[in-house]
Coordinates of C-alpha atoms in Angstrom, one line a residue:
M14 CA 43.1 -144.6 35.0
V15 CA 41.9 -141.7 32.8
F16 CA 41.4 -138.0 33.4
R17 CA 38.1 -137.0 34.8
V18 CA 36.6 -133.6 33.9
N19 CA 34.6 -131.5 36.3
A20 CA 31.4 -130.1 34.8
R21 CA 32.5 -126.5 35.5
T22 CA 35.3 -127.0 33.0
V23 CA 32.8 -126.5 30.2
L24 CA 32.0 -123.0 31.6
E25 CA 35.7 -122.2 31.9
L26 CA 36.3 -123.2 28.4
G27 CA 33.5 -121.0 27.1
S28 CA 34.7 -117.9 29.0
E29 CA 38.3 -118.4 28.0
L30 CA 37.9 -119.3 24.4
I31 CA 35.0 -117.0 23.5
S32 CA 36.4 -113.7 24.7
S33 CA 33.8 -111.2 23.2
D34 CA 30.3 -111.0 21.9
I35 CA 31.4 -110.5 18.3
I36 CA 33.5 -113.6 18.4
A37 CA 30.5 -115.5 19.8
F38 CA 28.4 -114.3 16.9
Y39 CA 31.2 -115.1 14.5
E40 CA 31.5 -118.7 15.6
L41 CA 27.7 -119.3 15.3
I42 CA 27.4 -117.5 12.0
K43 CA 30.3 -119.3 10.4
N44 CA 28.7 -122.6 11.4
A45 CA 25.8 -121.6 9.1
F46 CA 28.2 -121.2 6.1
D47 CA 30.1 -124.3 7.0
A48 CA 26.7 -126.2 6.8
G49 CA 26.3 -124.8 3.2
S50 CA 23.4 -122.4 4.0
R51 CA 22.5 -120.8 0.6
T52 CA 20.6 -118.0 2.4
G53 CA 23.5 -117.2 4.8
A54 CA 22.6 -116.5 8.4
D55 CA 19.8 -114.6 10.1
V56 CA 20.4 -113.1 13.5
R57 CA 17.2 -111.9 15.3
F58 CA 17.0 -110.1 18.6
L59 CA 13.7 -110.3 20.4
V60 CA 14.0 -108.2 23.6
V61 CA 10.8 -107.4 25.5
L62 CA 12.5 -106.3 28.8
R63 CA 16.1 -105.1 28.7
R64 CA 18.5 -106.7 31.2
N65 CA 19.3 -103.6 33.2
D66 CA 15.6 -103.0 33.9
Y67 CA 15.0 -106.6 34.8
L68 CA 17.9 -106.7 37.3
R69 CA 16.9 -103.4 38.9
I70 CA 13.2 -104.5 39.3
R71 CA 14.3 -107.9 40.6
E72 CA 16.7 -106.4 43.1
R73 CA 13.9 -104.1 44.3
A74 CA 11.5 -107.0 44.8
Q75 CA 14.0 -109.0 46.8
S76 CA 14.8 -106.0 49.0
L77 CA 11.1 -105.4 49.7
G78 CA 10.7 -109.1 50.5
E79 CA 13.2 -108.8 53.3
E80 CA 11.2 -106.0 55.0
K81 CA 8.5 -106.7 57.6
A82 CA 5.5 -105.1 56.0
S83 CA 1.8 -105.7 56.5
K84 CA -0.2 -107.7 53.9
A85 CA -1.8 -104.5 52.7
E86 CA 1.6 -102.9 52.2
Q87 CA 3.0 -106.0 50.5
A88 CA 0.0 -106.0 48.1
E89 CA 0.7 -102.4 47.2
Q90 CA 4.3 -103.1 46.7
L91 CA 3.6 -106.0 44.4
A92 CA 1.1 -103.9 42.4
D93 CA 3.7 -101.2 42.0
L94 CA 6.4 -103.7 40.8
I95 CA 3.9 -105.1 38.3
R96 CA 3.3 -101.5 37.0
Q97 CA 7.0 -101.0 36.8
V98 CA 7.4 -104.0 34.6
A99 CA 4.6 -103.0 32.4
G100 CA 6.1 -99.5 31.9
K101 CA 9.5 -101.0 30.9
L102 CA 8.3 -103.5 28.3
D103 CA 9.3 -102.5 24.8
P104 CA 6.3 -102.2 22.5
S105 CA 8.5 -102.8 19.4
A106 CA 8.7 -106.4 20.5
G107 CA 5.1 -106.9 19.3
N108 CA 1.8 -107.0 21.1
E109 CA 1.8 -110.8 21.5
S110 CA 5.2 -110.9 23.3
V111 CA 4.4 -107.9 25.5
S112 CA 1.0 -109.3 26.4
K113 CA 2.3 -112.7 27.3
F114 CA 5.0 -111.1 29.5
N115 CA 2.5 -108.9 31.2
A116 CA 0.0 -111.6 31.7
A117 CA 2.5 -114.0 33.4
V118 CA 3.8 -111.3 35.8
E119 CA 0.3 -110.1 36.7
L120 CA -0.5 -113.6 38.1
S121 CA 2.1 -113.1 40.9
Q122 CA 0.7 -114.1 44.3
D123 CA 3.4 -112.4 46.4
L124 CA 6.9 -110.9 46.1
D125 CA 8.6 -114.3 46.0
D126 CA 6.3 -115.5 43.3
F127 CA 6.8 -112.2 41.4
V128 CA 10.6 -112.8 41.3
K129 CA 10.1 -116.4 40.1
R130 CA 7.7 -115.3 37.3
L131 CA 10.0 -112.3 36.4
D132 CA 12.9 -114.7 36.0
A133 CA 10.9 -117.1 33.9
C134 CA 9.5 -114.4 31.6
Y135 CA 13.0 -112.9 31.1
D136 CA 14.4 -116.3 30.2
Q137 CA 11.5 -117.2 27.8
H138 CA 10.6 -113.9 26.1
N139 CA 14.0 -112.4 25.6
S140 CA 16.1 -114.2 23.0
I141 CA 18.6 -114.1 20.2
E142 CA 17.8 -116.4 17.3
I143 CA 20.4 -117.5 14.8
S144 CA 19.0 -119.5 11.9
D145 CA 20.2 -121.0 8.6
T146 CA 19.1 -123.2 5.7
G147 CA 22.2 -125.4 5.8
S148 CA 22.4 -129.2 5.8
G149 CA 21.0 -129.5 9.3
M150 CA 21.7 -132.4 11.7
S151 CA 20.2 -135.7 12.5
L152 CA 19.8 -137.0 16.0
S153 CA 22.9 -139.2 15.6
E154 CA 24.9 -136.2 14.3
I155 CA 23.8 -134.1 17.3
R156 CA 25.1 -136.7 19.6
A157 CA 28.4 -137.4 17.7
N158 CA 29.3 -133.9 16.7
F159 CA 27.4 -131.1 18.4
L160 CA 27.6 -132.7 21.9
T161 CA 31.3 -133.5 21.5
I162 CA 33.4 -130.6 22.4
G163 CA 36.5 -130.5 20.2
T164 CA 35.0 -132.9 17.7
P165 CA 37.4 -133.8 14.9
A166 CA 34.6 -133.9 12.2
R167 CA 35.4 -130.6 10.7
K168 CA 39.1 -131.1 11.0
R169 CA 38.9 -134.3 9.1
E170 CA 36.8 -132.6 6.4
V171 CA 39.4 -129.8 6.1
D172 CA 42.3 -132.3 5.8
R173 CA 40.5 -134.3 3.2
I174 CA 39.8 -131.3 1.0
L175 CA 43.4 -130.0 1.3
T176 CA 44.7 -133.5 0.5
Q177 CA 42.6 -133.6 -2.6
G178 CA 43.8 -130.1 -3.7
G179 CA 40.5 -128.4 -3.0
S180 CA 40.2 -124.7 -2.5
K181 CA 37.0 -124.3 -0.4
T182 CA 37.3 -125.6 3.1
P183 CA 35.1 -125.1 6.2
L184 CA 35.8 -122.0 8.3
G185 CA 35.8 -123.9 11.6
E186 CA 37.7 -127.0 12.6
K187 CA 38.2 -126.8 16.3
G188 CA 34.8 -128.0 17.5
I189 CA 34.2 -125.3 20.0
G190 CA 31.6 -123.1 18.3
R191 CA 28.7 -124.4 20.3
L192 CA 30.3 -122.8 23.4
S193 CA 29.6 -119.4 21.9
A194 CA 26.0 -119.8 22.8
M195 CA 27.0 -119.9 26.4
R196 CA 28.6 -116.4 26.1
L197 CA 25.3 -114.9 25.0
G198 CA 22.8 -116.6 27.3
E199 CA 22.1 -119.2 29.9
R200 CA 19.8 -121.3 27.9
L201 CA 20.0 -122.8 24.4
R202 CA 17.3 -124.5 22.4
M203 CA 18.2 -126.0 19.0
Q204 CA 15.8 -127.1 16.3
T205 CA 17.5 -128.8 13.3
A206 CA 16.7 -131.3 10.6
R207 CA 18.3 -133.0 7.5
A208 CA 16.3 -132.8 4.3
E209 CA 15.4 -136.5 4.6
D210 CA 14.1 -136.2 8.2
A211 CA 10.4 -136.2 8.7
H212 CA 10.6 -134.6 12.1
L213 CA 12.5 -131.8 13.7
N214 CA 15.4 -132.8 16.0
L215 CA 15.5 -130.9 19.3
L216 CA 18.1 -130.2 21.9
E217 CA 17.8 -128.0 25.0
I218 CA 20.7 -127.0 27.3
D219 CA 20.6 -125.0 30.5
W220 CA 24.3 -124.0 31.0
R221 CA 23.6 -123.3 34.7
M222 CA 23.5 -127.1 35.2
F223 CA 27.3 -127.0 34.8
E224 CA 27.7 -124.7 37.8
N225 CA 27.5 -127.5 40.4
L226 CA 31.0 -127.6 42.0
D227 CA 30.7 -131.3 42.8
A228 CA 29.3 -132.5 39.4
M229 CA 31.4 -134.3 36.9
I230 CA 30.7 -133.7 33.2
E231 CA 29.1 -137.1 32.8
D232 CA 26.7 -136.2 35.6
V233 CA 25.0 -133.5 33.5
A234 CA 22.5 -135.3 31.3
I235 CA 21.8 -133.8 27.9
E236 CA 19.9 -135.8 25.3
P237 CA 18.5 -134.7 22.0
T238 CA 14.9 -135.7 21.2
R239 CA 12.6 -136.1 18.2
G240 CA 10.3 -133.1 17.8
P241 CA 7.1 -132.4 15.9
S242 CA 6.8 -133.0 12.1
K243 CA 8.4 -130.5 9.8
E244 CA 6.0 -127.9 8.5
K245 CA 7.5 -128.1 5.1
K246 CA 8.7 -131.5 3.7
G247 CA 12.3 -131.4 2.6
W248 CA 13.2 -128.5 4.8
H249 CA 16.7 -128.5 6.2
G250 CA 18.6 -126.2 8.4
T251 CA 19.2 -125.2 12.0
K252 CA 17.7 -122.6 14.4
L253 CA 19.4 -121.7 17.6
T254 CA 17.3 -119.8 20.2
I255 CA 19.4 -118.4 23.1
G256 CA 17.5 -117.3 26.2
G257 CA 18.5 -115.9 29.6
L258 CA 20.5 -113.2 27.8
L259 CA 23.6 -112.1 29.7
E260 CA 24.1 -108.7 28.2
D261 CA 22.0 -105.5 28.2
W262 CA 20.9 -105.5 24.6
T263 CA 19.1 -102.4 23.3
E264 CA 18.2 -101.2 19.8
K265 CA 20.9 -98.5 20.1
R266 CA 23.5 -101.0 21.0
V267 CA 22.6 -103.4 18.3
R268 CA 22.7 -100.7 15.7
K269 CA 26.1 -99.7 16.9
F270 CA 27.1 -103.3 16.8
A271 CA 26.0 -103.5 13.2
D272 CA 27.7 -100.3 12.2
Y273 CA 31.2 -101.4 13.4
D274 CA 31.5 -105.1 14.4
F275 CA 29.1 -106.7 12.0
A276 CA 30.3 -104.4 9.2
R277 CA 33.7 -106.0 9.6
L278 CA 32.6 -109.5 10.1
T279 CA 32.9 -110.2 6.3
D280 CA 35.2 -108.4 3.9
P281 CA 33.6 -105.0 3.3
F282 CA 35.7 -104.4 0.2
L283 CA 33.7 -107.1 -1.6
D284 CA 30.7 -106.1 -3.7
P285 CA 27.7 -106.2 -1.4
K286 CA 26.1 -108.9 -3.6
A287 CA 29.2 -111.0 -3.4
R288 CA 29.5 -110.8 0.4
P289 CA 28.3 -113.7 2.5
R290 CA 24.8 -112.8 3.6
V291 CA 24.3 -112.0 7.2
A292 CA 21.0 -110.3 8.1
L293 CA 20.5 -108.6 11.5
H294 CA 17.0 -107.9 13.0
W295 CA 15.9 -106.0 16.1
N296 CA 12.3 -106.9 17.3
G297 CA 11.3 -107.7 13.7
E298 CA 13.0 -104.7 12.1
R299 CA 15.9 -105.2 9.7
I300 CA 19.0 -103.4 10.9
P301 CA 21.3 -102.4 8.0
I302 CA 24.9 -103.6 8.0
P303 CA 27.0 -101.0 6.2
W304 CA 29.5 -101.7 3.5
L305 CA 32.6 -99.8 2.4
D306 CA 31.6 -97.3 -0.3
P307 CA 34.0 -97.8 -3.2
A308 CA 33.9 -94.0 -3.8
L309 CA 35.9 -93.6 -0.6
V310 CA 38.9 -95.8 -1.6
E311 CA 38.7 -94.4 -5.1
S312 CA 39.4 -91.0 -3.6
A313 CA 42.3 -92.1 -1.5
H314 CA 45.4 -89.9 -1.7
A315 CA 47.7 -92.9 -2.3
S316 CA 47.4 -96.7 -2.5
L317 CA 49.6 -99.8 -2.1
T318 CA 48.5 -103.1 -3.6
G319 CA 50.5 -106.3 -3.5
T320 CA 50.5 -109.9 -4.4
Y321 CA 52.7 -112.5 -2.7
S322 CA 53.0 -115.7 -4.6
V323 CA 55.0 -118.9 -4.6
K324 CA 55.6 -120.6 -8.0
A325 CA 57.9 -123.5 -8.5
G326 CA 59.2 -123.0 -5.0
E327 CA 60.2 -119.4 -5.6
P328 CA 58.6 -116.6 -3.6
T329 CA 57.8 -113.3 -5.3
L330 CA 56.2 -110.1 -4.0
E331 CA 54.8 -107.7 -6.6
L332 CA 53.9 -104.2 -5.4
R333 CA 52.2 -101.3 -7.1
M334 CA 52.1 -97.9 -5.6
V335 CA 50.1 -94.9 -6.6
A336 CA 50.3 -91.3 -5.4
N337 CA 47.3 -89.0 -6.2
K338 CA 47.9 -86.2 -3.7
L339 CA 50.5 -86.4 -1.0
G340 CA 50.3 -82.9 0.4
S341 CA 49.9 -79.2 -0.3
F342 CA 52.1 -79.2 -3.3
E343 CA 51.0 -80.1 -6.8
H344 CA 52.1 -83.2 -8.6
P345 CA 50.8 -85.5 -11.3
R346 CA 49.4 -88.9 -10.6
E347 CA 52.6 -91.0 -9.9
T348 CA 52.9 -94.7 -10.0
D349 CA 55.7 -97.2 -9.3
A350 CA 55.9 -101.0 -9.4
L351 CA 58.4 -103.2 -7.6
T352 CA 59.1 -106.9 -7.8
L353 CA 60.9 -108.5 -4.9
T354 CA 62.3 -111.9 -5.4
R355 CA 64.0 -114.5 -3.1
P356 CA 67.2 -112.5 -2.4
D357 CA 65.2 -109.3 -1.5
L358 CA 62.8 -111.3 0.7
E359 CA 65.7 -113.2 2.4
G360 CA 67.1 -109.8 3.3
L361 CA 63.9 -109.1 5.3
L362 CA 64.5 -112.3 7.3
A363 CA 68.1 -111.2 8.0
G364 CA 66.7 -108.2 9.8
T365 CA 64.5 -110.2 12.2
D366 CA 65.5 -111.1 15.7
N367 CA 64.1 -114.6 15.5
Q368 CA 66.4 -115.7 12.6
L369 CA 63.4 -117.2 10.7
P370 CA 64.1 -120.2 8.4
E371 CA 64.1 -119.4 4.7
S372 CA 61.6 -122.2 4.2
A373 CA 59.0 -120.0 5.7
L374 CA 59.1 -117.8 2.6
T375 CA 57.5 -120.6 0.6
A376 CA 55.5 -122.2 3.4
V377 CA 53.6 -119.0 4.1
G378 CA 51.7 -119.4 0.9
D379 CA 50.0 -116.9 -1.5
F380 CA 48.2 -113.8 -0.3
A381 CA 47.2 -110.4 -1.5
F382 CA 46.4 -107.0 -0.1
E383 CA 45.0 -103.5 -0.9
I384 CA 45.9 -100.6 1.3
Y385 CA 44.7 -97.0 0.8
W386 CA 46.3 -94.0 2.4
F387 CA 44.5 -90.8 3.4
N388 CA 46.1 -87.5 4.3
R389 CA 43.4 -86.4 6.7
R390 CA 44.4 -82.7 6.4
Y391 CA 43.4 -82.7 2.7
L392 CA 40.2 -84.7 2.9
A393 CA 37.5 -83.1 0.8
K394 CA 33.9 -83.5 -0.3
I395 CA 33.1 -86.6 -2.3
D396 CA 29.9 -86.3 -4.3
A397 CA 28.9 -89.9 -3.8
I398 CA 29.4 -89.7 0.0
G399 CA 28.8 -86.1 1.2
N400 CA 30.6 -83.1 2.5
Q401 CA 34.0 -82.9 4.0
A402 CA 32.7 -83.8 7.5
A403 CA 31.0 -86.9 6.2
V404 CA 34.1 -88.0 4.4
R405 CA 36.2 -87.4 7.6
A406 CA 33.7 -89.5 9.6
L407 CA 33.8 -92.3 7.1
V408 CA 37.6 -92.4 7.0
K409 CA 37.7 -92.5 10.8
K410 CA 35.1 -95.2 10.9
W411 CA 36.9 -97.5 8.5
S412 CA 40.5 -96.7 9.3
S413 CA 42.3 -100.0 9.8
I414 CA 44.1 -102.7 8.0
M415 CA 42.0 -105.8 8.4
L416 CA 42.7 -109.5 7.8
F417 CA 40.2 -111.8 6.1
R418 CA 40.4 -115.6 5.6
D419 CA 38.1 -116.8 2.9
G420 CA 36.1 -113.6 3.2
F421 CA 35.6 -113.8 7.0
R422 CA 37.4 -111.6 9.5
V423 CA 40.4 -112.9 11.4
F424 CA 40.4 -111.2 14.9
P425 CA 41.7 -108.9 16.3
Y426 CA 43.5 -107.5 13.3
G427 CA 42.1 -104.1 12.4
D428 CA 40.5 -103.4 15.7
Q429 CA 40.8 -99.8 16.9
E430 CA 43.5 -100.6 19.5
D431 CA 45.3 -103.1 17.3
D432 CA 48.5 -102.1 15.5
W433 CA 49.5 -105.5 14.2
L434 CA 51.9 -104.1 11.7
G435 CA 53.7 -101.8 14.1
L436 CA 53.0 -98.7 12.0
D437 CA 52.7 -96.2 14.9
A438 CA 56.0 -97.2 16.5
V439 CA 57.8 -96.6 13.2
A440 CA 56.0 -93.3 12.5
L441 CA 56.9 -92.0 16.0
G442 CA 60.6 -92.2 15.1
R443 CA 60.5 -90.6 11.7
T444 CA 60.2 -87.1 10.2
G445 CA 58.4 -86.2 7.0
Y446 CA 55.5 -88.4 6.0
V447 CA 53.9 -90.1 9.0
L448 CA 52.4 -93.4 8.1
N449 CA 50.4 -94.4 11.2
K450 CA 47.6 -97.0 11.3
N451 CA 44.8 -94.4 11.5
Q452 CA 45.7 -93.1 8.0
F453 CA 45.1 -96.4 6.3
I454 CA 42.0 -98.3 5.1
G455 CA 42.9 -101.7 3.8
H456 CA 42.4 -105.5 3.8
V457 CA 44.7 -108.5 3.5
R458 CA 43.3 -111.7 2.0
I459 CA 44.4 -115.2 2.9
S460 CA 42.7 -118.6 2.7
R461 CA 42.7 -121.9 4.5
A462 CA 43.7 -123.8 1.4
R463 CA 46.6 -121.5 0.2
N464 CA 47.9 -120.6 3.7
P465 CA 47.6 -123.8 5.8
E466 CA 50.3 -122.6 8.2
L467 CA 48.5 -119.3 9.0
V468 CA 46.2 -120.8 11.7
D469 CA 44.0 -119.0 14.2
Q470 CA 44.6 -119.3 17.9
T471 CA 41.9 -121.3 19.6
N472 CA 40.5 -118.2 21.3
R473 CA 40.3 -116.3 17.9
E474 CA 42.7 -113.7 19.2
G475 CA 45.2 -113.7 16.4
L476 CA 47.3 -116.1 14.4
R477 CA 49.4 -118.7 16.1
E478 CA 53.0 -117.5 16.4
T479 CA 54.9 -119.5 13.8
P480 CA 57.8 -118.8 11.3
E481 CA 55.2 -118.4 8.6
S482 CA 53.1 -115.9 10.5
K483 CA 56.2 -113.9 11.3
V484 CA 57.2 -113.8 7.6
F485 CA 53.6 -112.8 6.7
E486 CA 53.7 -109.8 9.1
E487 CA 57.3 -108.8 8.2
V488 CA 56.5 -108.7 4.5
L489 CA 53.5 -106.5 5.1
H490 CA 55.3 -104.3 7.5
D491 CA 58.2 -103.7 5.1
A492 CA 55.8 -103.0 2.2
V493 CA 54.2 -100.1 4.1
T494 CA 56.9 -98.7 6.3
E495 CA 59.8 -99.0 3.8
R496 CA 58.6 -99.4 0.2
L497 CA 55.6 -97.0 0.3
W498 CA 57.4 -94.5 2.5
S499 CA 60.4 -94.4 0.2
F500 CA 58.0 -93.9 -2.8
F501 CA 56.4 -90.9 -1.0
K502 CA 59.8 -89.4 -0.3
D503 CA 60.8 -89.7 -3.9
V504 CA 57.6 -88.0 -5.1
D505 CA 58.1 -85.3 -2.5
L506 CA 61.7 -84.6 -3.6
R507 CA 60.7 -84.4 -7.3
Y508 CA 57.7 -82.2 -7.0
R509 CA 57.6 -80.1 -3.8
K510 CA 57.9 -76.5 -4.7
R511 CA 60.8 -74.7 -3.3
V512 CA 60.9 -71.0 -2.2
E513 CA 63.6 -69.3 -4.3
D514 CA 63.3 -65.9 -2.7
L515 CA 64.9 -66.0 0.8
G516 CA 63.8 -62.5 1.7
D517 CA 60.7 -63.8 3.5
V518 CA 62.4 -66.8 5.1
K519 CA 62.9 -65.2 8.5
K520 CA 59.3 -64.0 8.5
E521 CA 58.0 -67.5 7.8
I522 CA 60.2 -69.0 10.4
V523 CA 59.1 -66.6 13.1
G524 CA 55.5 -67.5 12.3
L525 CA 56.2 -71.2 12.5
E526 CA 58.0 -70.6 15.8
G527 CA 54.9 -69.0 17.3
R528 CA 52.7 -71.9 16.1
A529 CA 55.2 -74.4 17.6
K530 CA 55.2 -72.7 21.0
A531 CA 51.4 -72.4 21.0
A532 CA 51.0 -76.1 20.2
L533 CA 53.5 -77.0 23.0
G534 CA 51.6 -74.9 25.4
K535 CA 48.5 -76.9 24.6
L536 CA 50.3 -80.1 25.0
R537 CA 51.6 -79.2 28.5
K538 CA 48.0 -79.4 29.8
F539 CA 48.0 -83.1 28.9
V540 CA 51.3 -84.0 30.5
P541 CA 51.3 -85.4 34.1
R542 CA 53.6 -83.8 36.6
E543 CA 56.0 -86.8 36.6
G544 CA 56.3 -86.5 32.8
M545 CA 57.2 -82.8 32.6
E546 CA 61.0 -83.5 32.6
I547 CA 60.6 -85.7 29.5
F548 CA 58.3 -83.1 28.0
T549 CA 60.8 -80.4 28.5
D550 CA 63.4 -82.5 26.8
L551 CA 61.1 -82.8 23.7
A552 CA 60.7 -79.0 23.4
V553 CA 61.5 -77.7 20.0
E554 CA 64.9 -76.0 20.0
P555 CA 65.9 -73.9 17.0
Q556 CA 69.3 -74.5 15.5
Q557 CA 70.9 -71.5 13.8
V558 CA 72.2 -72.3 10.3
V559 CA 74.2 -69.8 8.4
L560 CA 73.9 -70.1 4.6
G561 CA 76.2 -67.5 3.0
D562 CA 74.4 -64.2 3.5
A563 CA 71.2 -65.8 4.7
E564 CA 70.5 -66.9 8.2
A565 CA 67.7 -69.4 8.8
T566 CA 66.5 -71.7 11.5
D567 CA 66.4 -75.5 11.1
W568 CA 63.6 -77.0 13.2
R569 CA 63.3 -80.5 14.3
L570 CA 60.1 -82.4 13.7
V571 CA 58.3 -83.5 16.9
F572 CA 55.4 -85.9 16.4
Y573 CA 52.7 -86.8 18.9
P574 CA 50.2 -89.4 17.7
A575 CA 47.3 -87.7 19.4
M576 CA 48.1 -84.2 18.1
G577 CA 49.7 -84.7 14.6
A578 CA 53.0 -83.2 13.5
M579 CA 54.5 -80.1 15.0
P580 CA 55.9 -77.5 12.6
V581 CA 59.1 -78.2 10.8
V582 CA 61.2 -76.1 8.5
S583 CA 63.9 -77.7 6.4
V584 CA 66.6 -75.6 4.8
H585 CA 68.6 -77.3 2.1
P586 CA 72.4 -76.8 1.8
D587 CA 71.8 -74.8 -1.4
G588 CA 69.9 -72.2 0.6
Q589 CA 66.4 -73.1 -0.5
L590 CA 63.6 -73.3 2.0
V591 CA 61.5 -76.4 1.7
G592 CA 57.8 -75.9 2.7
A593 CA 56.6 -76.5 6.3
L594 CA 54.9 -79.7 7.5
V595 CA 52.2 -79.2 10.0

């Protein structure tokens, strides 16, 4: 007796493992690079009728079909629906596509026929096409690999390369990428060929066939076929055409997708010419995918770069820190370098709750990172970018510390809601320099060959939790929250100007007190009734400090992530007033 698998399991796997549109695109695009495509991957949207308009018109047609109207009234209703469709077709899709869509709908005989034709046109004339010039697949390879969910073919290739000491391995190895097409649409048509094939090899899948509750997976017949002769002898590659689109794609949405999600799909710190080529098109028009302007990181107020390496079984972390402008006070460009060896790194493990094994320090493998810090209060015009507003917008857009394996993004590290290094939690409990995730733009680089123990979860939602992944995150967390923060404090203590004349101290403090109270008043508007008691406890209370003949007030720093830092005045025991942080 063996396990039997219900056909619906395929749909469940797709929905559970491919959790977002960008992960679906990632899986399909990386397949192009794994196939050795020298031209990268092209993603083309062809949308004649957006999904929301299709659903609205379809629902209206069904509703009218349930009414008891005369033939004349039904004819008028049908004509009106056909006019609605014509009015919603996107001319940017091209005259040919628009004309075919219109012509098919205009042949409708009645409301029921209209719905059927509308469905067919939406399926056929709206599509997402992903193409490459990789090795392609033969008919036998389609059967053995593409139609085998969880195929070990890529995993065997990865293991062979690693065993032979190779450095370049396929990006995928789990054999689930084909399920990504299901996330994007209900129909899939594949055209592929090896260089030696004389004909195209075709495969068509309607994922709706798997919805039958009583069907077993072997009941759903899918068979690749030999297609027409190749237009160009020797051509090789794959083209996936996804129809029956499940999302409401518009040009505005695709441009937004390009500006954020696709911009982070490959490492934006790389030179644009060195980045893996991914081209995005909307109805024939190329949509630019932005890259990170080097002028922005070159203008960072501080930076942290690091290299973690294992040589002869001994782990070493080398850090270099640079401070260009930490705050309102003047200071020269300061640098510092640290080298942490096994005893230092073992000390990090001693502070973890999991009591990680020391072997993880070597098993984690080599990795490197570049992290840039921006004091948003002192952002200024950058000639190569624009005015202060443009710089602020760019810092906000790119703020994150992203993780890349072999040049491709590891999700979800670096997403807006993701604080994988726990920076905000540390910042909330500290005074002085606040190092929260929104102040950083950075990337961490790993590889499949050098870091075999840092493996993605099957659903692409982070690394698997292992001793090595814990060490990896702990090293990065310590580098930012302890080493960089201590460096900032040291520069601050050495260069921040102190007010020697205490005659104006009281006046300054009164002014700060007013600003603190005003800010607290604004914050009260955002605090729910049940939280007022906690809010009251957080109110800034002045503490009187008598320093000889001078009386000053020592304020406690209160930090709210959404609002920034509240005023703080620090009076040193020698009677000197240190500048205020705001």
